[in-house]
XYZ file of C-alpha atoms in Angstrom:
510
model
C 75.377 114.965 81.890
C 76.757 117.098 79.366
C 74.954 114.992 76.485
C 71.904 115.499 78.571
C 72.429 119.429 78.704
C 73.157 119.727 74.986
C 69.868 117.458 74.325
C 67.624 120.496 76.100
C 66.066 122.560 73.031
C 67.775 125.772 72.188
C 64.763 127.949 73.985
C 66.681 126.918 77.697
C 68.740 129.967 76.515
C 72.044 127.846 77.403
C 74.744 127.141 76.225
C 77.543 124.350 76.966
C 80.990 123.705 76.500
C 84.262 121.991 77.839
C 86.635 124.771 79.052
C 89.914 125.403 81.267
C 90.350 127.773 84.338
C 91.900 129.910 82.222
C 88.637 130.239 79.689
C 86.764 130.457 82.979
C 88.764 133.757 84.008
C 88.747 135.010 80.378
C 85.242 135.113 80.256
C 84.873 136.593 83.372
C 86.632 139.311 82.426
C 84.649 139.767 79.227
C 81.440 139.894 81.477
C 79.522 143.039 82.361
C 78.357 141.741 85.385
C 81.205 142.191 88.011
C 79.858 140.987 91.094
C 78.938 137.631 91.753
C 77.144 135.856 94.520
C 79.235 135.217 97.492
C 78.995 131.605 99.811
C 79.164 132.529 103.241
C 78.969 130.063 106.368
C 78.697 126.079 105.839
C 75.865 123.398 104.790
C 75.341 122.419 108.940
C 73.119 120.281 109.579
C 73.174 118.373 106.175
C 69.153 117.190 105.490
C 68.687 114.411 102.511
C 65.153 114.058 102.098
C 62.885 115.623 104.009
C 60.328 112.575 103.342
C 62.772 110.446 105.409
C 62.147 108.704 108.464
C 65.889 110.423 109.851
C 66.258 113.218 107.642
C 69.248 115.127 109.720
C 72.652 113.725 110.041
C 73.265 115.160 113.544
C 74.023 112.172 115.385
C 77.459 111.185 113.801
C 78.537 114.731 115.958
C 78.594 112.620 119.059
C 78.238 109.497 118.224
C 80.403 107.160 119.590
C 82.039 109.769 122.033
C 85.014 107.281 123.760
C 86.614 107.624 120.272
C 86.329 110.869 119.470
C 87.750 111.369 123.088
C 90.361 108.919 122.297
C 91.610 110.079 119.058
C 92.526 113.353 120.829
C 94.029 111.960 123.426
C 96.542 110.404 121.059
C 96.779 113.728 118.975
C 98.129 114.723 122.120
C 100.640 112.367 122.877
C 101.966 112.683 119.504
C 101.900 116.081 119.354
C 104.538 115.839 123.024
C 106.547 113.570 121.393
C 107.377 115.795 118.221
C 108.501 118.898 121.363
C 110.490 116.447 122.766
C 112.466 115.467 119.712
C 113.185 119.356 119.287
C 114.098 120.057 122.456
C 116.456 117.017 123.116
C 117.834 117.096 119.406
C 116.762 113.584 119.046
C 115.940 112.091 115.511
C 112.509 109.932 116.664
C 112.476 106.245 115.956
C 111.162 104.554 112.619
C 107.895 103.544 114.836
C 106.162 107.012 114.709
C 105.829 106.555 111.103
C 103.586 104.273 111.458
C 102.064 105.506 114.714
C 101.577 108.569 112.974
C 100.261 106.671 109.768
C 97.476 105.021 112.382
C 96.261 107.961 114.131
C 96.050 110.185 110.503
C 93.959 106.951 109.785
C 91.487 107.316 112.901
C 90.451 111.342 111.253
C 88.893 109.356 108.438
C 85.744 110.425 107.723
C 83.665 106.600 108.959
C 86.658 106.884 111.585
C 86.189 110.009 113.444
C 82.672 110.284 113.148
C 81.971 106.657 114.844
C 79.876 105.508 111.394
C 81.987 102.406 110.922
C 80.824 99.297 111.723
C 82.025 97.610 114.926
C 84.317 95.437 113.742
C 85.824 98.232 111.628
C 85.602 100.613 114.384
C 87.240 98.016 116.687
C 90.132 97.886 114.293
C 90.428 101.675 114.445
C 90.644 101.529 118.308
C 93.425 98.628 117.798
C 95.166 100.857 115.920
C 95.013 103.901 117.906
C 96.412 101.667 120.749
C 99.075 100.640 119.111
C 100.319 104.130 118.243
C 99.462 105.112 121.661
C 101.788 102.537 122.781
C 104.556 103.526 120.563
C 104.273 107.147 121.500
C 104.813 106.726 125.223
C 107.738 104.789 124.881
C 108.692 107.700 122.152
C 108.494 110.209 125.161
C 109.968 107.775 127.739
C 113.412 107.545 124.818
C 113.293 111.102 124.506
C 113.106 111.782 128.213
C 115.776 108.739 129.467
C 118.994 110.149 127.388
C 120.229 111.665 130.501
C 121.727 109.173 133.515
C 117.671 109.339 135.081
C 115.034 106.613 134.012
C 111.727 108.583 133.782
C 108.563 106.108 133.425
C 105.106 107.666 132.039
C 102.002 108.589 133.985
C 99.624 106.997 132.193
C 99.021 103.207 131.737
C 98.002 101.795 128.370
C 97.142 98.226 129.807
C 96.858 96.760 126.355
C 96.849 96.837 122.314
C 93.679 94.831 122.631
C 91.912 96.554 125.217
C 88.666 98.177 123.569
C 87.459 101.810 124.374
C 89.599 104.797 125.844
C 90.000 103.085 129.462
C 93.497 104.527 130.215
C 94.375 104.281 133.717
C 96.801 106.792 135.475
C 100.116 104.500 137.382
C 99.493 104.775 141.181
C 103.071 105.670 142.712
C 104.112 103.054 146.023
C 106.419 103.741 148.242
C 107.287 100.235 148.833
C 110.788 98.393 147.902
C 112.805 100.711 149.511
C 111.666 103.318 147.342
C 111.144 106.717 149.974
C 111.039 109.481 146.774
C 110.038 110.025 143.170
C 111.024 112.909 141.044
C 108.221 113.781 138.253
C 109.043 115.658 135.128
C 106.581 118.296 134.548
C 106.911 118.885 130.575
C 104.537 121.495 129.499
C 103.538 121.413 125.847
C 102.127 125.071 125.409
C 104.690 127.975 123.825
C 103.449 130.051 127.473
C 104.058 129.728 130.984
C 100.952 128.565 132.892
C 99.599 127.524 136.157
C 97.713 124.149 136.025
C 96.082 122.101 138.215
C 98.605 119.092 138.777
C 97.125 115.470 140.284
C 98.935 112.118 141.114
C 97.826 109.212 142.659
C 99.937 107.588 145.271
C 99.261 105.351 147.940
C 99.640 106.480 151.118
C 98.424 110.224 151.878
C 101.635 111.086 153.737
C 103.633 112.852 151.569
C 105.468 116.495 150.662
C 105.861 118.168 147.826
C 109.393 119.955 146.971
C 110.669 121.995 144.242
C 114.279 123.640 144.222
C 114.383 122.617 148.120
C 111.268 124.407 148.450
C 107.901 122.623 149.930
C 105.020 123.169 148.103
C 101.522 123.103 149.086
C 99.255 120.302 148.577
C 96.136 118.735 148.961
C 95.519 115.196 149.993
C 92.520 114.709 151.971
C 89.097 115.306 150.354
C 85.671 116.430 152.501
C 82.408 114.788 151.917
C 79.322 117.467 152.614
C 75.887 117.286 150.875
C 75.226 120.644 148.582
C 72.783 122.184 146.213
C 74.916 120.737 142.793
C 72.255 122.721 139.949
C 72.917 126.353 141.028
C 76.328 128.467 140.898
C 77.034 132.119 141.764
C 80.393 133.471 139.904
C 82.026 136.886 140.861
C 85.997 137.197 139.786
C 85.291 141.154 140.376
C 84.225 142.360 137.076
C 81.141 140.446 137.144
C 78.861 138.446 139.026
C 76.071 135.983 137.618
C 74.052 133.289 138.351
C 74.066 129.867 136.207
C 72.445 126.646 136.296
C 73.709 123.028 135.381
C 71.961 120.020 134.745
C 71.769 116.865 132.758
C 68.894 115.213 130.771
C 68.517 112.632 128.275
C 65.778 112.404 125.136
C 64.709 109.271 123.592
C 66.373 108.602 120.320
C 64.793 106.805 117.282
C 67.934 107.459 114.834
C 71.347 105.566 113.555
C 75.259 106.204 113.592
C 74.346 109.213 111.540
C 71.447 110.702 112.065
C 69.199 111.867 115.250
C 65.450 111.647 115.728
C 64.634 112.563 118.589
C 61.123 112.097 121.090
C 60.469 115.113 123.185
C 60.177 115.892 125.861
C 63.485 115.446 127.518
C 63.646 113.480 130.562
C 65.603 113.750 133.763
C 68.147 111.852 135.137
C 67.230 111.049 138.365
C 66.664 107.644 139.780
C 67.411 105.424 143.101
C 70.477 105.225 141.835
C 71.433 108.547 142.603
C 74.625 109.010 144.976
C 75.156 111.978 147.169
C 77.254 114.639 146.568
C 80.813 114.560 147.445
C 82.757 117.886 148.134
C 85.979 118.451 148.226
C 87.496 121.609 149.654
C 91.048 122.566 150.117
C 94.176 125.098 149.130
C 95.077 124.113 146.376
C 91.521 123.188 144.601
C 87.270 123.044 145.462
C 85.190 120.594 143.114
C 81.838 118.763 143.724
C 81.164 114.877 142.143
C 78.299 112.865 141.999
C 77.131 110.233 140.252
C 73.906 110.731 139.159
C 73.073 107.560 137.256
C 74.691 103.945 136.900
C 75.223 105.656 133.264
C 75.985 109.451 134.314
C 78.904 110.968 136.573
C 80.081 114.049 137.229
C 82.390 116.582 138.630
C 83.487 120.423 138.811
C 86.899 121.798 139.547
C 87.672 125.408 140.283
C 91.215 126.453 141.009
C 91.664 128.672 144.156
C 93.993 131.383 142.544
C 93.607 134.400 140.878
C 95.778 133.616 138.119
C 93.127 133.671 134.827
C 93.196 129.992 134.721
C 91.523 129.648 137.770
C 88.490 131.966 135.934
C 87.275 128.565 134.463
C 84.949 126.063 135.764
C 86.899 122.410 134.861
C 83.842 119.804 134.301
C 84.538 115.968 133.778
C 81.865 113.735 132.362
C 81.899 110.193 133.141
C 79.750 108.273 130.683
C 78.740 104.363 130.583
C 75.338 104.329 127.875
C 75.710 100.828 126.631
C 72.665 99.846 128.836
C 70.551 102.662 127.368
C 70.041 101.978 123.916
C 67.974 104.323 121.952
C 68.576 107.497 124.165
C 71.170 110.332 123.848
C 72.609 112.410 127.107
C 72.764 115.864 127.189
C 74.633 118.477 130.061
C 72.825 121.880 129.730
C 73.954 125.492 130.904
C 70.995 127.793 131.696
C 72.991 131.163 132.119
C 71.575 134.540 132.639
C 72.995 135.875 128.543
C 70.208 137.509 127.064
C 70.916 135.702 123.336
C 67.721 134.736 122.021
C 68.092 132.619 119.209
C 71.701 133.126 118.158
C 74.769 131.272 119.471
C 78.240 130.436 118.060
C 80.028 127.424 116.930
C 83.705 127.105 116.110
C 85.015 126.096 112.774
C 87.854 123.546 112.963
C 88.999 125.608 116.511
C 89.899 128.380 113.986
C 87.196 131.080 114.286
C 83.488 131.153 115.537
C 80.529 130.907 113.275
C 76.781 132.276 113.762
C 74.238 129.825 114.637
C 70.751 130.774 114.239
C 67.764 128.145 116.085
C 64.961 127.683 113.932
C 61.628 127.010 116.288
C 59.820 125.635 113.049
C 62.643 122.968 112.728
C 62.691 119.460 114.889
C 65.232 120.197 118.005
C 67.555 117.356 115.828
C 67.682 120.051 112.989
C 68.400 122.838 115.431
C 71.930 121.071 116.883
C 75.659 121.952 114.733
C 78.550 120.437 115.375
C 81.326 121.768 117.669
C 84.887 121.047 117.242
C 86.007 123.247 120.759
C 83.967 125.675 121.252
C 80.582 126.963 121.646
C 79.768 130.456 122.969
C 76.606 132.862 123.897
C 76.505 136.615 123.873
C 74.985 139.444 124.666
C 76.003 143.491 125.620
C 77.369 142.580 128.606
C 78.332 138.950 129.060
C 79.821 136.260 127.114
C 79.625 132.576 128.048
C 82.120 130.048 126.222
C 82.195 126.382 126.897
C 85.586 124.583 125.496
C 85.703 120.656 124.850
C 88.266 118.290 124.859
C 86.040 116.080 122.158
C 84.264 116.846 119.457
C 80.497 116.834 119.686
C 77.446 118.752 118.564
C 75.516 122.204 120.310
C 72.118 124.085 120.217
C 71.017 126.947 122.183
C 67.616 129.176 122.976
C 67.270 131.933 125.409
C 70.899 131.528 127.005
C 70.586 127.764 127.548
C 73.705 126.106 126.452
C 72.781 121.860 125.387
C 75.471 120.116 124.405
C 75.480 116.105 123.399
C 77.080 114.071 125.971
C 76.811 110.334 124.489
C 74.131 107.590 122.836
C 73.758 104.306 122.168
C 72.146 103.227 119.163
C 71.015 100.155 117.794
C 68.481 101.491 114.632
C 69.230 101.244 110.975
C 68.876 104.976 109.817
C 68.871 103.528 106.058
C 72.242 105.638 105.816
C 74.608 102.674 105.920
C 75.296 100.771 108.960
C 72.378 97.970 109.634
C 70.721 97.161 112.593
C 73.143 96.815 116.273
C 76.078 97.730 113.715
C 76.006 101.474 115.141
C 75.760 100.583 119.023
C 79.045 99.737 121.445
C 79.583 102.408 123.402
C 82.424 102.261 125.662
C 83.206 104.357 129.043
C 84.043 108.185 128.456
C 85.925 110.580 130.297
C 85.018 113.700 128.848
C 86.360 117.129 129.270
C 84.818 120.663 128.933
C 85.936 124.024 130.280
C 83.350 126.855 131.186
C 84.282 130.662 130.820
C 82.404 133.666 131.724
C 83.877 137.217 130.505
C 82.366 140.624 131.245
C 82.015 142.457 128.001
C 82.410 145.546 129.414
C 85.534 145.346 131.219
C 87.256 144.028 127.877
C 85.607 145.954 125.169
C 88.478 146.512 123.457
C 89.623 142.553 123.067
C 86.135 141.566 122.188
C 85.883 144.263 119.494
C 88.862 143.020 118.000
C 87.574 139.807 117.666
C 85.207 140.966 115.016
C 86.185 141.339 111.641
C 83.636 142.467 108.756
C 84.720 143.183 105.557
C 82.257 144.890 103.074
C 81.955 145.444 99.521
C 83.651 148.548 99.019
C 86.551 147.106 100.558
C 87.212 144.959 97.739
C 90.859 145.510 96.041
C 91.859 145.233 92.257
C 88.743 144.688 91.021
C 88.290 141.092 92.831
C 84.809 139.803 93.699
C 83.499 141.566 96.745
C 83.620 139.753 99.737
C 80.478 140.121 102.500
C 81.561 138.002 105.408
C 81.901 138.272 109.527
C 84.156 136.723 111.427
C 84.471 136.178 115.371
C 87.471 135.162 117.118
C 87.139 134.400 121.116
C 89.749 136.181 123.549
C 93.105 135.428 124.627
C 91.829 134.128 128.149
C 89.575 131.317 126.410
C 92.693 131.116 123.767
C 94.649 130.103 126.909
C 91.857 128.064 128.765
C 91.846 125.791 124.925
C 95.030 124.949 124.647
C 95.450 123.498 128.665
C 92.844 122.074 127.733
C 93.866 120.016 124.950
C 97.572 120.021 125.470
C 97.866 119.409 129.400
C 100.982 119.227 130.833
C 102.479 115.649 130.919
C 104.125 113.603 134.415
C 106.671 111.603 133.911
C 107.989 109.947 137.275
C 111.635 108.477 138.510
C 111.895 106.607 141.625
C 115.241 108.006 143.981
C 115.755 104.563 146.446
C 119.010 106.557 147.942
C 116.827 109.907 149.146
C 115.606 109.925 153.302
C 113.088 111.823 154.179
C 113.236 114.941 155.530
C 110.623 115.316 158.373
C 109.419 112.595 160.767
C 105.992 113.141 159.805
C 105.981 112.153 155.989
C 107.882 109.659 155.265
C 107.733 110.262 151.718
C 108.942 113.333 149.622
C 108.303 114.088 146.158
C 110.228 116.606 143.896
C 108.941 118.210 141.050
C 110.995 119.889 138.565
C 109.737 122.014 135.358
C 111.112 120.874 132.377
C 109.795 123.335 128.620
């Protein structure tokens, strides 16, 4: 290139040489011109030829969504198993070397976006299992240096086993065994109140802690309900919202998204009536809408600020449904227009602007965590436990769910190399804050430094910056860092009331 560049006749009014940093700075000190142009905001969504058949690479966002679900799941576990080795003053074992080596692997840029082809991907998943493996027993090591065995929650069947299926262990009270002791460990640096759930077999139980019985929920209540239309009020505010699911026809790869409008619904024979549960401790609605599409919602009954979320759990199975990508929408009542927000790397919020001239597929940007609407009064953040991608019009809220593709995009992976989908579980928190009531944390949030600002002569920087409030802060980081069970059977305990003849202790450990 340079050869090129010095071949151009002296009229280009160029000139070309090789230099250092330092003869970079020199000569910008030498220059009259002491404000250059500033890059603000990112290259989202990336566009390679406009002349293309799949011109936007928006489909890698959520493309294969088990692993991206999967990958933080094991983020997770890791992540426990380094608090535990501080708190307990434990070296870990040589085996999270390589654990960690595996799931530092899986954030690889054909990894984590699901563009590898399946036997590669496969190999990925095969290696996320295997560090998944190695991290429970971590925690269990950790956990088992006092005289008490203490036995994980969750079940990683096997190294082989493909997708995220990772069942929860059901506790029995058979053998003798009349009481279990679970080892609450929560990861976050706060106290918090968080919706704890075990699964036992037989629904006569109590719950103690420090002698004292707690209340619980067992039994759930089946009712039939409108599912599509909400009203919230935690006092400060009150608004309506609607949520719904729909799915568009999809003519793109691993990578990209090209998309056949108009969206269609998801509602078929297949559908199953609502089931509601209602009780002390918890109220949440499931249904399963489609052999591919389940869902639920979960809201806390407590005025602590945790239970000022909506908890939703997706339950995805696309792999008959090639060719078509899912989306869950929220149709609020924010008055933002055009404009939403994205998070960069969970570290700060970005503007998003949709463009009605582009194709929807050039309209979507990827979210890491977050996604939030605004306007004077209300704010409207949806948190994920997954990485996927967002677009927005006239306080509608569509996120990507999951797909299942089978087309060469001409970006890599050939045809049926991009499809295999596995069951999801997918997580995503919904938070509505009044503006009004906290002005003062949302204007702090907002951070715009101008050119007159500029120190020492330095180029001037023109940027904003949004950060989201402590309550969403919070809402993020349960989350993605739930707190973990751990259970130990206690054959010499007797129950203390003729009515349950089980009795379960729970005890806080930070």
């Amino acid at each position: 290139m340079h050869q090129h560049l010095l071949a151009i006749p002296a009229r280009a009014n160029k000139a070309v040489q090789f230099g250092t940093v330092a003869n970079y700075f020199n000569a910008l000190k030498r220059s009259t011109k002491r404000e250059a142009p500033v890059l603000d905001g990112d290259f989202f969504p990336y566009m390679d030829n406009a002349f293309n058949r799949a011109p936007f690479w928006t489909g890698f966002y959520n493309h294969r969504a088990y692993f991206k679900r999967f990958q933080r799941i094991i983020q997770r576990e890791v992540r426990l198993a380094d608090l535990l080795s501080v708190a307990t003053r434990e070296y870990p074992n040589n085996d999270m070397k390589m654990a960690r080596r595996n799931l530092a692997l899986s954030i690889h840029h054909d990894a984590i976006t699901g563009t590898s082809k399946r036997r590669v991907m496969d190999d990925y998943s095969l290696r996320l299992r295997s560090a998944l493996h190695t991290t429970l027993r971590e925690q269990e090591r950790l956990l088992n240096i006092s005289d008490e065995t203490f036995t994980t929650m969750l079940v990683n069947v096997s190294v082989k086993t493909k997708g995220m299926y990772l069942p929860h262990r059901t506790l029995s009270f058979a053998d003798g065994i009349e009481r279990y002791k679970i080892q609450i460990v929560n990861q976050k640096a706060f106290s918090t109140m968080e919706l704890i759930k075990l699964n036992i077999f037989s629904p006569f139980v109590t719950v103690t802690h420090d002698g004292e019985l707690l209340t619980t929920q067992v039994v759930p209540l089946l009712n039939e309900v409108n599912l599509f239309e909400f009203l919230y009020n935690d006092g400060s505010m009150e608004t309506n919202f609607g949520f719904y699911f729909n799915q568009v026809a999809d003519f793109g790869g691993a990578y990209t998204m090209v998309s056949e409008l108009p969206f269609q619904n998801i509602n078929n024979g297949n559908q199953l009536p609502a089931i509601v549960v209602q009780g002390p401790i918890y109220s949440s609605i499931w249904q399963q809408l489609s052999p591919q599409l389940a869902y639920s919602i979960t809201v806390i009954n407590s005025t602590d600020d945790s239970a000022r979320s909506f908890q939703i759990d997706v339950f995805t199975d696309v792999s008959s449904m090639p060719g078509h990508t899912f989306f869950m929408n929220l149709n609020t009542s924010v008055r933002s227009g055009a404009y939403f927000y994205t998070d960069v790397n969970g570290l700060y919020l970005i503007e998003r602007k949709r463009d009605r001239k582009m194709k929807f597929e050039a309209n979507i940007y990827p979210m890491v965590t977050e996604t939030m609407i605004e306007d004077d009064k209300l704010r409207c953040t949806i948190l994920a436990a997954q990485s996927t991608g967002v677009t927005s019009k006239r306080g509608v809220l569509t996120l990507m769910i999951d797909r299942e593709m089978h087309n060469d995009d001409g970006k890599g992976l050939g045809y049926y190399e991009a499809s295999e989908s596995h069951p999801s579980h997918l997580k995503y928190r919904i938070i509505f804050e009044s503006k009004v009531s906290q002005k003062n944390n949302f204007n702090s949030g907002r951070k715009m430094v101008r050119k007159k600002e500029s120190k020492n002569g330095s180029l001037p920087v023109n940027t904003s910056t949004l950060y989201h409030s402590q309550l969403v802060q919070q809402n993020l980081e349960e989350l993605l860092y739930p707190a973990a069970l751990f259970s130990s059977p206690n054959t010499n305990s007797t129950g203390d009331s003729t009515f349950c003849h089980t009795n379960l202790s729970l005890h806080s450990f930070h």
